[in-house]
Coordinates of C-alpha atoms in Angstrom, one line a residue:
Chain A
X1 CA -23.5 -7.1 36.4
X2 CA -24.8 -3.0 36.3
X3 CA -21.1 -2.2 36.3
X4 CA -20.4 -4.4 33.4
X5 CA -23.6 -3.0 31.5
X6 CA -22.4 0.8 32.1
X7 CA -18.7 -0.5 30.8
X8 CA -20.6 -2.0 27.6
X9 CA -22.4 1.1 27.1
X10 CA -19.1 3.4 27.5
X11 CA -17.3 1.2 25.2
X12 CA -19.7 0.8 22.7
X13 CA -20.3 4.5 22.6
X14 CA -16.4 5.2 22.2
X15 CA -16.2 2.7 19.3
X16 CA -19.3 4.2 17.6
X17 CA -17.6 7.5 17.5
X18 CA -14.2 6.0 16.2
X19 CA -16.4 3.9 13.4
X20 CA -18.1 7.5 12.7
X21 CA -14.4 9.1 12.1
X22 CA -13.7 6.2 9.8
X23 CA -16.8 6.4 7.7
X24 CA -17.9 9.9 7.7
X25 CA -15.0 11.5 5.1
X26 CA -16.1 9.0 2.8
X27 CA -19.8 10.4 3.4
X28 CA -18.5 14.0 2.8
X29 CA -17.1 12.6 -0.6
X30 CA -20.5 11.1 -1.7
X31 CA -22.4 14.3 -0.4
X32 CA -20.0 16.8 -2.4
X33 CA -20.7 14.8 -5.5
X34 CA -24.5 15.1 -4.9
X35 CA -24.0 19.1 -4.2
X36 CA -24.8 21.8 -6.4
X37 CA -21.4 22.8 -8.0
X38 CA -22.2 26.6 -7.5
X39 CA -23.4 25.8 -4.0
X40 CA -20.1 24.0 -3.4
X41 CA -18.3 26.9 -4.4
X42 CA -20.1 29.5 -2.7
X43 CA -20.9 27.7 0.5
X44 CA -17.8 25.3 0.7
X45 CA -17.9 21.2 0.9
X46 CA -20.5 20.2 3.5
X47 CA -22.3 17.4 5.2
X48 CA -25.6 19.5 4.9
X49 CA -25.3 21.4 1.4
X50 CA -27.7 24.2 0.7
X51 CA -28.6 22.5 -2.7
X52 CA -28.5 19.3 -4.0
X53 CA -27.9 18.3 -7.7
X54 CA -27.1 15.4 -10.0
X55 CA -25.6 17.5 -12.6
X56 CA -22.1 16.2 -11.8
X57 CA -23.4 12.3 -12.5
X58 CA -25.5 13.8 -15.3
X59 CA -22.2 15.3 -16.7
X60 CA -20.5 12.0 -16.6
X61 CA -23.5 10.4 -18.4
X62 CA -23.5 12.4 -21.4
X63 CA -19.6 12.6 -21.7
X64 CA -18.9 9.2 -20.4
X65 CA -16.2 8.1 -23.1
X66 CA -13.1 9.5 -20.9
X67 CA -14.5 7.8 -17.9
X68 CA -15.8 4.5 -19.0
X69 CA -12.4 4.1 -21.2
X70 CA -10.4 4.9 -17.7
X71 CA -12.6 2.2 -16.3
X72 CA -12.0 -0.3 -18.8
X73 CA -8.2 0.3 -18.5
X74 CA -8.3 -0.3 -14.8
X75 CA -10.3 -3.4 -14.9
X76 CA -8.2 -5.0 -17.5
X77 CA -5.2 -4.1 -15.8
X78 CA -6.5 -5.4 -12.4
X79 CA -7.6 -8.5 -14.1
X80 CA -4.3 -9.0 -16.0
X81 CA -1.9 -8.2 -13.2
X82 CA -3.7 -10.2 -10.6
X83 CA -3.7 -13.3 -12.8
X84 CA -0.3 -13.2 -14.2
X85 CA 0.8 -12.2 -10.9
X86 CA -0.7 -15.1 -9.0
X87 CA 0.1 -17.6 -11.8
X88 CA 4.0 -16.7 -11.8
X89 CA 4.1 -16.3 -8.0
X90 CA 2.8 -19.9 -7.5
X91 CA 4.6 -21.4 -9.8
X92 CA 7.7 -20.0 -8.3
X93 CA 6.7 -20.8 -4.4
X94 CA 5.6 -24.3 -5.7
X95 CA 9.1 -25.0 -7.3
X96 CA 10.6 -23.5 -4.0
X97 CA 8.5 -25.6 -1.5
X98 CA 10.3 -29.2 -3.0
X99 CA 12.9 -29.2 -0.6
X100 CA 15.3 -31.8 -2.3
X101 CA 15.4 -29.8 -5.4
X102 CA 18.9 -29.4 -6.1
X103 CA 19.9 -25.5 -6.5
X104 CA 17.1 -24.7 -4.0
X105 CA 19.1 -22.8 -1.6
X106 CA 20.7 -20.5 -4.4
X107 CA 17.3 -19.9 -5.8
X108 CA 15.7 -18.8 -2.9
X109 CA 18.8 -16.5 -2.0
X110 CA 18.0 -15.1 -5.6
X111 CA 14.3 -14.4 -4.6
X112 CA 15.1 -13.4 -1.2
X113 CA 17.5 -10.6 -1.9
X114 CA 15.0 -8.4 -3.4
X115 CA 13.7 -8.0 -0.1
X116 CA 16.8 -6.4 1.0
X117 CA 18.0 -4.4 -1.5
X118 CA 16.7 -2.5 -4.6
X119 CA 18.1 -0.3 -7.2
X120 CA 15.9 2.6 -6.4
X121 CA 13.1 4.2 -8.5
X122 CA 15.6 5.6 -11.1
X123 CA 17.2 2.6 -12.6
X124 CA 13.8 0.5 -12.2
X125 CA 12.1 3.8 -14.4
X126 CA 14.9 3.9 -17.2
X127 CA 14.9 -0.2 -17.5
X128 CA 10.9 -0.4 -18.1
X129 CA 10.9 3.0 -20.0
X130 CA 13.7 1.3 -22.5
X131 CA 11.3 -1.8 -22.6
X132 CA 8.8 0.1 -24.2
X133 CA 5.9 0.0 -21.8
X134 CA 5.2 4.0 -21.6
X135 CA 1.7 4.6 -22.7
X136 CA 0.6 0.7 -23.0
X137 CA -1.4 -1.2 -20.5
X138 CA 1.5 -3.1 -19.9
X139 CA 3.1 0.2 -17.8
X140 CA 0.4 -0.7 -15.3
X141 CA 0.4 -4.4 -15.1
X142 CA 4.7 -5.0 -14.9
X143 CA 6.4 -2.4 -13.2
X144 CA 6.7 -2.8 -9.5
X145 CA 3.5 -4.4 -8.7
X146 CA 3.4 -8.0 -10.2
X147 CA 4.8 -10.2 -7.7
X148 CA 7.2 -9.8 -4.5
X149 CA 9.5 -12.0 -2.5
X150 CA 7.4 -11.7 0.3
X151 CA 4.3 -13.1 -1.7
X152 CA 6.5 -16.0 -2.7
X153 CA 7.8 -16.9 1.1
X154 CA 4.3 -16.9 2.2
X155 CA 2.8 -19.1 -0.4
X156 CA 5.8 -21.5 -0.2
X157 CA 5.5 -22.2 3.6
X158 CA 1.7 -22.6 2.8
X159 CA 2.7 -25.5 0.3
X160 CA 5.5 -27.0 2.7
X161 CA 3.1 -27.0 5.5
X162 CA -0.4 -28.3 3.6
X163 CA 1.1 -30.5 1.2
X164 CA 2.9 -33.9 3.2
X165 CA 5.7 -35.4 1.5
X166 CA 3.9 -38.5 1.2
X167 CA 1.5 -37.2 -1.3
X168 CA 4.2 -36.3 -3.8
X169 CA 5.6 -39.8 -3.2
X170 CA 2.6 -41.5 -3.8
X171 CA 2.0 -39.3 -6.9
X172 CA 5.0 -40.0 -8.3
X173 CA 4.8 -43.9 -8.0
X174 CA 1.1 -43.4 -9.8
X175 CA 3.4 -41.7 -12.7
X176 CA 2.3 -38.2 -11.8
X177 CA 4.9 -35.5 -12.9
X178 CA 5.6 -32.1 -11.1
X179 CA 3.6 -30.4 -13.7
X180 CA 0.6 -32.5 -13.1
X181 CA 1.4 -32.2 -9.1
X182 CA 1.0 -28.7 -9.5
X183 CA -1.8 -28.3 -11.2
X184 CA -4.0 -31.3 -9.2
X185 CA -2.4 -30.8 -5.9
X186 CA -0.8 -27.7 -4.9
X187 CA -3.3 -25.3 -6.7
X188 CA -6.5 -27.0 -5.1
X189 CA -5.0 -27.1 -1.7
X190 CA -3.3 -23.8 -1.6
X191 CA -6.7 -21.9 -3.0
X192 CA -7.0 -20.1 0.5
X193 CA -4.0 -18.3 0.5
X194 CA -3.9 -18.0 -3.1
X195 CA -7.3 -16.4 -2.8
X196 CA -6.2 -14.2 0.2
X197 CA -3.0 -13.0 -1.9
X198 CA -5.1 -12.7 -5.0
X199 CA -7.8 -10.3 -3.5
X200 CA -5.0 -7.9 -2.1
X201 CA -3.3 -7.7 -5.6
X202 CA -6.7 -6.8 -6.8
X203 CA -7.0 -3.9 -4.3
X204 CA -3.4 -2.9 -5.1
X205 CA -4.0 -2.9 -8.8
X206 CA -7.2 -0.9 -8.4
X207 CA -6.1 1.6 -6.5
X208 CA -2.7 2.0 -8.0
X209 CA -1.8 5.6 -9.5
X210 CA 2.0 5.7 -9.2
X211 CA 2.7 3.6 -12.5
X212 CA 0.2 5.9 -13.9
X213 CA 2.1 8.8 -12.9
X214 CA 5.5 7.3 -14.0
X215 CA 4.8 5.9 -16.9
X216 CA 1.6 7.4 -18.8
X217 CA 1.2 10.7 -20.7
X218 CA -1.5 9.6 -23.0
X219 CA -4.9 10.9 -21.5
X220 CA -6.3 8.1 -23.8
X221 CA -4.5 5.5 -21.6
X222 CA -5.3 6.9 -18.0
X223 CA -6.6 4.5 -15.7
X224 CA -9.2 5.9 -13.3
X225 CA -6.9 6.4 -10.2
X226 CA -4.4 8.2 -13.1
X227 CA -7.3 10.2 -14.4
X228 CA -8.4 11.4 -10.7
X229 CA -4.5 12.2 -10.1
X230 CA -4.0 14.5 -13.3
X231 CA -7.8 15.7 -12.8
X232 CA -6.5 17.2 -9.5
X233 CA -4.4 19.4 -11.1
X234 CA -6.4 20.3 -14.3
X235 CA -9.8 19.0 -14.9
X236 CA -10.8 20.4 -18.2
X237 CA -7.5 18.9 -19.9
X238 CA -8.5 15.9 -19.0
X239 CA -12.2 15.6 -19.0
X240 CA -11.9 17.7 -22.7
X241 CA -8.9 15.7 -23.9
X242 CA -11.1 12.9 -25.3
X243 CA -14.4 14.6 -26.2
X244 CA -13.4 17.8 -27.7
X245 CA -16.9 19.1 -28.5
X246 CA -18.1 19.8 -24.9
X247 CA -18.3 23.3 -23.8
X248 CA -15.6 24.0 -20.8
X249 CA -17.6 26.8 -19.5
X250 CA -20.6 24.9 -17.7
X251 CA -18.2 22.1 -16.4
X252 CA -19.1 21.5 -12.8
X253 CA -15.6 21.3 -11.7
X254 CA -15.7 20.5 -7.8
X255 CA -18.7 18.3 -7.8
X256 CA -17.3 16.3 -11.0
X257 CA -14.3 15.6 -9.4
X258 CA -16.1 14.5 -6.4
X259 CA -18.3 12.1 -8.4
X260 CA -15.4 10.6 -10.3
X261 CA -13.8 9.6 -7.3
X262 CA -16.9 8.3 -5.6
X263 CA -17.6 5.8 -8.7
X264 CA -13.9 4.9 -8.5
X265 CA -14.8 3.6 -5.1
X266 CA -17.9 2.5 -5.7
X267 CA -16.6 -1.1 -7.0
X268 CA -14.6 -1.4 -3.3
X269 CA -17.6 0.0 -1.2
X270 CA -20.0 -2.7 -3.0
X271 CA -17.8 -5.8 -2.4
X272 CA -16.5 -4.5 0.9
X273 CA -19.4 -6.4 3.1
X274 CA -18.2 -9.9 0.9
X275 CA -14.7 -9.7 1.1
X276 CA -14.0 -7.7 4.4
X277 CA -13.7 -11.2 6.1
X278 CA -11.0 -12.2 3.8
X279 CA -9.1 -9.3 4.4
X280 CA -9.4 -9.7 7.9
X281 CA -8.5 -12.9 8.0
X282 CA -5.3 -12.2 5.7
X283 CA -4.1 -9.2 8.1
X284 CA -5.1 -11.4 11.3
X285 CA -2.7 -14.5 10.0
X286 CA 0.2 -11.7 9.5
X287 CA -0.1 -12.9 6.0
X288 CA 0.0 -10.0 3.9
X289 CA 1.8 -7.1 4.3
X290 CA 0.8 -3.4 3.9
Chain B
X1 CA 27.5 -39.0 -13.3
X2 CA 24.7 -40.3 -15.7
X3 CA 22.7 -41.3 -12.6
X4 CA 22.9 -37.9 -11.3
X5 CA 21.7 -36.3 -14.5
X6 CA 19.0 -38.6 -14.8
X7 CA 17.8 -37.3 -11.2
X8 CA 18.3 -34.0 -12.6
X9 CA 15.7 -34.7 -15.4
X10 CA 13.0 -35.2 -12.8
X11 CA 13.6 -31.8 -11.9
X12 CA 13.2 -30.5 -15.4
X13 CA 9.7 -29.2 -14.8
X14 CA 10.3 -27.6 -11.7
X15 CA 13.1 -25.2 -13.3
X16 CA 10.8 -24.5 -16.3
X17 CA 8.0 -23.1 -13.8
X18 CA 10.5 -20.8 -12.0
X19 CA 11.4 -19.5 -15.2
X20 CA 8.5 -16.7 -15.6
X21 CA 9.1 -15.6 -12.2
X22 CA 12.7 -15.5 -12.4
X23 CA 12.8 -13.2 -15.8
X24 CA 10.6 -10.6 -14.1
X25 CA 12.5 -10.2 -10.5
X26 CA 15.8 -10.2 -12.9
X27 CA 13.9 -7.4 -15.0
X28 CA 12.2 -5.5 -12.5
X29 CA 15.0 -6.0 -9.3
X30 CA 18.4 -7.2 -10.7
X31 CA 18.9 -5.1 -13.6
X32 CA 17.9 -1.8 -11.8
X33 CA 20.8 -3.1 -9.4
X34 CA 23.2 -3.0 -12.1
X35 CA 21.6 0.4 -12.9
X36 CA 22.8 2.1 -9.5
X37 CA 26.1 2.8 -11.7
X38 CA 23.9 5.7 -12.9
X39 CA 24.5 7.4 -9.6
X40 CA 28.0 7.8 -10.5
X41 CA 27.2 9.2 -14.0
X42 CA 26.2 12.0 -16.1
X43 CA 22.8 10.5 -17.3
X44 CA 21.9 11.3 -20.9
X45 CA 18.9 9.6 -22.5
X46 CA 20.5 9.1 -25.9
X47 CA 23.8 7.0 -24.7
X48 CA 21.7 5.0 -21.8
X49 CA 22.8 4.2 -18.3
X50 CA 26.1 2.3 -19.8
X51 CA 27.2 4.9 -22.2
X52 CA 26.7 8.1 -20.2
X53 CA 30.0 9.4 -18.6
X54 CA 31.1 8.9 -15.5
X55 CA 31.4 11.8 -13.2
X56 CA 32.9 9.9 -10.1
X57 CA 31.3 11.3 -6.7
X58 CA 29.6 14.3 -8.2
X59 CA 26.2 13.8 -7.7
X60 CA 26.8 12.9 -4.2
X61 CA 28.9 16.1 -3.7
X62 CA 26.0 18.0 -5.3
X63 CA 23.4 16.4 -2.9
X64 CA 25.6 17.1 0.4
X65 CA 26.2 20.6 -0.6
X66 CA 22.2 21.6 -0.7
X67 CA 20.3 22.0 2.2
X68 CA 17.5 19.5 0.7
X69 CA 19.3 16.6 2.1
X70 CA 19.2 17.3 5.8
X71 CA 15.5 18.5 5.3
X72 CA 14.3 15.6 3.9
X73 CA 16.3 12.9 6.0
X74 CA 14.8 14.9 8.9
X75 CA 11.3 14.8 7.6
X76 CA 11.7 11.1 6.9
X77 CA 12.8 9.8 9.8
X78 CA 10.4 12.0 12.3
X79 CA 7.5 11.2 10.4
X80 CA 8.2 7.4 10.4
X81 CA 8.8 7.7 14.1
X82 CA 5.9 9.6 14.8
X83 CA 3.8 7.0 12.7
X84 CA 5.4 3.7 14.4
X85 CA 4.4 5.6 17.9
X86 CA 0.7 7.0 16.8
X87 CA -0.3 4.0 15.3
X88 CA 1.3 1.5 17.7
X89 CA -0.5 3.5 20.6
X90 CA -4.2 4.1 18.5
X91 CA -4.2 0.5 17.0
X92 CA -3.2 -1.0 20.7
X93 CA -6.2 1.2 22.0
X94 CA -8.9 0.1 19.3
X95 CA -7.8 -3.4 19.7
X96 CA -8.4 -3.8 23.1
X97 CA -11.6 -1.9 23.5
X98 CA -13.1 -3.9 20.8
X99 CA -11.8 -7.1 22.6
X100 CA -14.1 -6.0 25.4
X101 CA -17.3 -5.6 23.6
X102 CA -19.5 -8.2 23.8
X103 CA -22.0 -7.8 21.0
X104 CA -20.9 -9.8 18.3
X105 CA -22.9 -7.7 15.9
X106 CA -21.3 -4.5 16.8
X107 CA -17.9 -6.0 16.7
X108 CA -17.9 -6.9 13.5
X109 CA -19.6 -3.7 12.3
X110 CA -16.6 -1.5 14.1
X111 CA -13.9 -3.8 12.6
X112 CA -15.1 -3.6 9.5
X113 CA -15.1 0.4 9.7
X114 CA -11.5 0.6 10.9
X115 CA -10.3 -1.2 8.0
X116 CA -12.4 0.6 5.5
X117 CA -10.1 3.5 4.9
X118 CA -7.0 0.9 4.2
X119 CA -9.2 -0.1 1.1
X120 CA -9.0 3.5 -0.5
X121 CA -6.3 4.7 -2.9
X122 CA -4.3 7.4 -1.7
X123 CA -6.0 9.4 -4.6
X124 CA -9.0 9.3 -3.1
X125 CA -7.7 10.1 0.5
X126 CA -5.7 13.4 -1.0
X127 CA -9.9 14.4 -2.7
X128 CA -11.3 13.8 0.7
X129 CA -8.7 15.4 2.3
X130 CA -8.8 18.6 0.2
X131 CA -12.5 18.6 0.7
X132 CA -11.9 19.2 4.4
X133 CA -9.0 21.5 4.1
X134 CA -9.5 23.6 0.9
X135 CA -8.5 27.0 1.6
X136 CA -11.6 28.9 -0.2
X137 CA -14.5 26.0 0.0
X138 CA -12.9 23.5 2.4
X139 CA -15.0 22.3 5.1
X140 CA -13.1 23.0 7.9
X141 CA -12.6 26.9 6.8
X142 CA -16.3 27.1 6.1
X143 CA -17.7 25.5 9.7
X144 CA -15.0 25.6 12.5
X145 CA -12.2 28.2 11.4
X146 CA -14.9 30.7 9.7
X147 CA -13.7 33.8 11.3
X148 CA -10.3 33.3 10.7
X149 CA -10.0 30.7 7.9
X150 CA -6.6 29.0 7.4
X151 CA -4.5 29.1 4.4
X152 CA -3.8 24.9 4.8
X153 CA -1.9 24.5 1.8
X154 CA 0.5 27.4 2.0
X155 CA 0.6 27.4 6.0
X156 CA 3.5 24.6 6.8
X157 CA 2.6 24.4 10.8
X158 CA -0.2 22.4 10.5
X159 CA 1.1 19.8 8.2
X160 CA 3.2 17.6 10.9
X161 CA 0.0 17.1 12.3
X162 CA -2.7 16.2 9.1
X163 CA -0.2 13.8 7.8
X164 CA 0.1 12.2 10.8
X165 CA -3.8 12.2 11.3
X166 CA -4.4 11.2 7.5
X167 CA -1.5 8.4 7.9
X168 CA -3.1 7.1 11.2
X169 CA -6.5 7.0 9.6
X170 CA -5.8 5.1 6.7
X171 CA -3.5 2.4 8.2
X172 CA -4.4 1.7 11.8
X173 CA -7.1 -0.6 11.2
X174 CA -4.3 -2.8 9.5
X175 CA -2.3 -2.9 12.8
X176 CA -5.4 -3.0 15.0
X177 CA -6.2 -6.2 13.2
X178 CA -3.2 -7.7 13.8
X179 CA -3.2 -7.1 17.7
X180 CA -6.8 -8.3 17.7
X181 CA -5.5 -11.4 16.4
X182 CA -2.9 -11.5 19.1
X183 CA -5.5 -10.9 22.0
X184 CA -7.8 -13.5 20.4
X185 CA -5.2 -15.9 21.5
X186 CA -4.7 -15.2 25.1
X187 CA -6.5 -17.6 27.2
X188 CA -9.5 -15.9 28.7
X189 CA -9.1 -18.2 32.0
X190 CA -6.2 -15.9 32.5
X191 CA -8.8 -12.9 32.8
X192 CA -11.1 -14.7 35.0
X193 CA -8.6 -15.7 37.4
X194 CA -7.8 -12.0 37.7
X195 CA -10.9 -10.7 37.9
X196 CA -11.5 -13.0 41.0
X197 CA -8.4 -11.9 42.6
X198 CA -9.9 -8.3 42.2
X199 CA -7.9 -7.0 39.4
X200 CA -9.8 -4.2 37.6
X201 CA -9.9 -3.7 33.8
X202 CA -6.6 -1.4 33.5
X203 CA -4.3 -3.9 35.7
X204 CA -5.7 -6.8 33.6
X205 CA -4.8 -5.1 30.7
X206 CA -1.3 -4.3 31.9
X207 CA -0.7 -7.5 33.0
X208 CA -2.3 -9.8 31.0
X209 CA -3.1 -8.5 27.7
X210 CA 0.2 -6.1 27.1
X211 CA 2.4 -8.6 27.8
X212 CA 0.9 -11.4 25.7
X213 CA 1.0 -8.7 22.7
X214 CA 4.4 -7.8 23.3
X215 CA 6.0 -10.1 20.9
X216 CA 3.7 -8.8 18.1
X217 CA 4.2 -5.4 19.0
X218 CA 7.9 -5.9 19.1
X219 CA 7.9 -7.3 15.4
X220 CA 5.5 -5.1 13.8
X221 CA 8.2 -2.2 15.4
X222 CA 11.0 -3.6 14.1
X223 CA 9.4 -4.3 10.5
X224 CA 8.7 -0.6 10.6
X225 CA 12.2 0.6 12.0
X226 CA 13.6 -2.0 8.8
X227 CA 11.7 0.7 6.6
X228 CA 12.2 3.7 8.2
X229 CA 14.5 5.2 5.4
X230 CA 11.4 4.8 3.0
X231 CA 7.9 6.1 3.5
X232 CA 4.2 6.4 1.7
X233 CA 5.2 8.1 -1.6
X234 CA 1.5 8.9 -2.1
X235 CA 1.0 10.3 1.6
X236 CA 3.6 13.1 1.0
X237 CA 3.2 13.8 -2.5
X238 CA -0.6 13.4 -2.9
X239 CA -2.1 14.7 0.3
X240 CA 0.0 18.5 0.5
X241 CA -1.1 18.6 -3.4
X242 CA 2.3 19.4 -4.3
X243 CA 2.4 22.8 -2.9
X244 CA 6.1 24.0 -2.9
X245 CA 5.7 26.4 0.1
X246 CA 5.6 23.3 2.0
X247 CA 8.7 21.6 0.9
X248 CA 10.2 22.0 4.4
X249 CA 7.5 20.0 6.3
X250 CA 6.3 17.5 3.5
X251 CA 8.8 16.2 1.7
X252 CA 10.7 13.1 2.1
X253 CA 13.6 11.1 0.6
X254 CA 10.7 9.6 -1.9
X255 CA 9.4 12.8 -2.8
X256 CA 12.7 13.9 -3.4
X257 CA 13.8 11.1 -5.4
X258 CA 10.7 11.3 -7.6
X259 CA 10.8 15.2 -8.3
X260 CA 14.8 15.1 -8.7
X261 CA 14.5 12.5 -11.5
X262 CA 11.7 14.5 -12.9
X263 CA 13.9 17.7 -13.3
X264 CA 16.2 18.2 -16.0
X265 CA 19.4 17.1 -15.6
X266 CA 18.4 15.5 -12.3
X267 CA 18.6 11.8 -13.0
X268 CA 22.2 11.5 -11.6
X269 CA 21.1 13.1 -8.5
X270 CA 18.1 11.3 -8.0
X271 CA 20.0 7.9 -8.4
X272 CA 22.6 8.9 -6.0
X273 CA 19.9 9.7 -3.2
X274 CA 18.0 6.8 -4.3
X275 CA 21.4 4.9 -3.4
X276 CA 21.9 6.2 -0.4
X277 CA 17.9 5.1 0.5
X278 CA 18.6 1.6 -0.5
X279 CA 22.2 1.2 1.4
X280 CA 20.7 2.2 4.5
X281 CA 17.7 0.5 3.9
X282 CA 19.5 -2.7 3.5
X283 CA 21.7 -2.1 6.7
X284 CA 18.4 -1.5 8.9
X285 CA 16.3 -4.4 7.5
X286 CA 19.5 -6.8 8.0
X287 CA 20.0 -5.3 11.7
X288 CA 16.2 -5.5 12.4
X289 CA 16.1 -9.1 11.2
X290 CA 18.8 -10.0 13.3
X291 CA 17.1 -8.4 16.1
X292 CA 13.8 -10.3 15.5
X293 CA 15.6 -13.3 15.1
X294 CA 17.1 -12.7 18.7
X295 CA 13.7 -11.7 20.5
X296 CA 11.4 -14.4 18.4
X297 CA 12.9 -16.4 15.8
X298 CA 9.7 -17.8 14.4
X299 CA 9.2 -14.2 13.2
X300 CA 12.4 -13.4 11.2
X301 CA 12.1 -12.9 7.7
X302 CA 14.9 -15.1 6.7

């Protein structure tokens, strides 16, 4: 028994060490954001900075328009993308879950083939550009992320296994059409898988910077990730583009970057304890790809 | 005939419900498949893909003649191979170790911590990496390498290691959770019986845990092999901060496709690269799926 206890202590020590490796980089990000900018430049990023300062956050509050706007874009895009994506994915999955639907095999192939082959970045880019999404909110919502065949497969198999055929039969006898069956049965019964996919979709949209890189050139339309991405190249042009009156001279460059990065992940950090379990379950069931 | 039509009528709502998703897939996935003809054209924005003049295989010739192709293919394959190996080993290690820990509260804490980096965007990760590696005021140069600071963003020698570490840090929790789920399904009495027979921890892992996890290891392995021509664009584009001197060790097919697309006159070449990538990806995913089907048919994708 003593041996068992020493095992446990060793394992816990190792795992605490691993947990620190996972978490400490985020701590460094936060500490840099509350470090005095001059101290940062002089002594470098550090877990134990020589001087603390909330200047970066103060600067953000006084020049909040850029950041608030980017935050707003991100929130709107995340909500729109997740809702539209879930609705069209669920509709398609439900229809494909009806086995005796004429043409089911052909349509299934039409959906699944998109997993095997794609046109690549260039044609997709040209396609969406020619549809005029450039510098609009739709550039974040539509390209690449909205739905994919993998999610359709997952939700379809969930519907197939959780809605017994007898339910359809009895619903039909009661005079319900497929629209009603979808709203009254499929959606309520499919809640667990829809919630999981929705959560992952939220995360993807929140973290998406690629569509911003491809399709957004107008700083007024930056999402928070697009803003951060452009800022790593040139902080001044980004931060001053919408509020021209600010003086560039006293911009706390290094720490404000870290501060904006920190408030970009803040919602994730706040929600994480509550949603972590759903993420873990989704992954453990092999339900969601990476 | 009329009966068949009447029968079809019942399904009309279903067809209507499919329309939004079908339209999206056509626009986002199918029309671009036709657009791969741009790989054989000299693209002019004013003429569009279809109106631009044909140039035959010129784009491909150009590509094969440059040295870039060999570099980006080598990098893509080698990095993916290292990611597969490192993530499998570290993921298994994390999963097996966590399953040995008895304290449920600590277990939950550890599990949350290894998944946390997975929820961050690559932009944020690039900021964190910059805080560690910045040449002038990065943490590493200011503490460990104080006496002879490393020019991280212009010295290629460290980058394979850096990229492998960053990728592992960000994504290993995901794989580990799949293995944790696999371990949870193993019958505990097997371990008890083994312990009574005098098997130590290592023997138990070797003869019970690993064999039980083999199917999920194989599936994860084959899935990553099927995507071996693709890479995490953000990892290779953002983490090195676009440093040109690092091209040899940090560029992959995906970063090349993007940068050539953005370069003047590069659209045709970029499309040609993308087409090759898609074709190889197609062949690999079909092969991988055939293999999965053979090894454990229920894990096959199609």
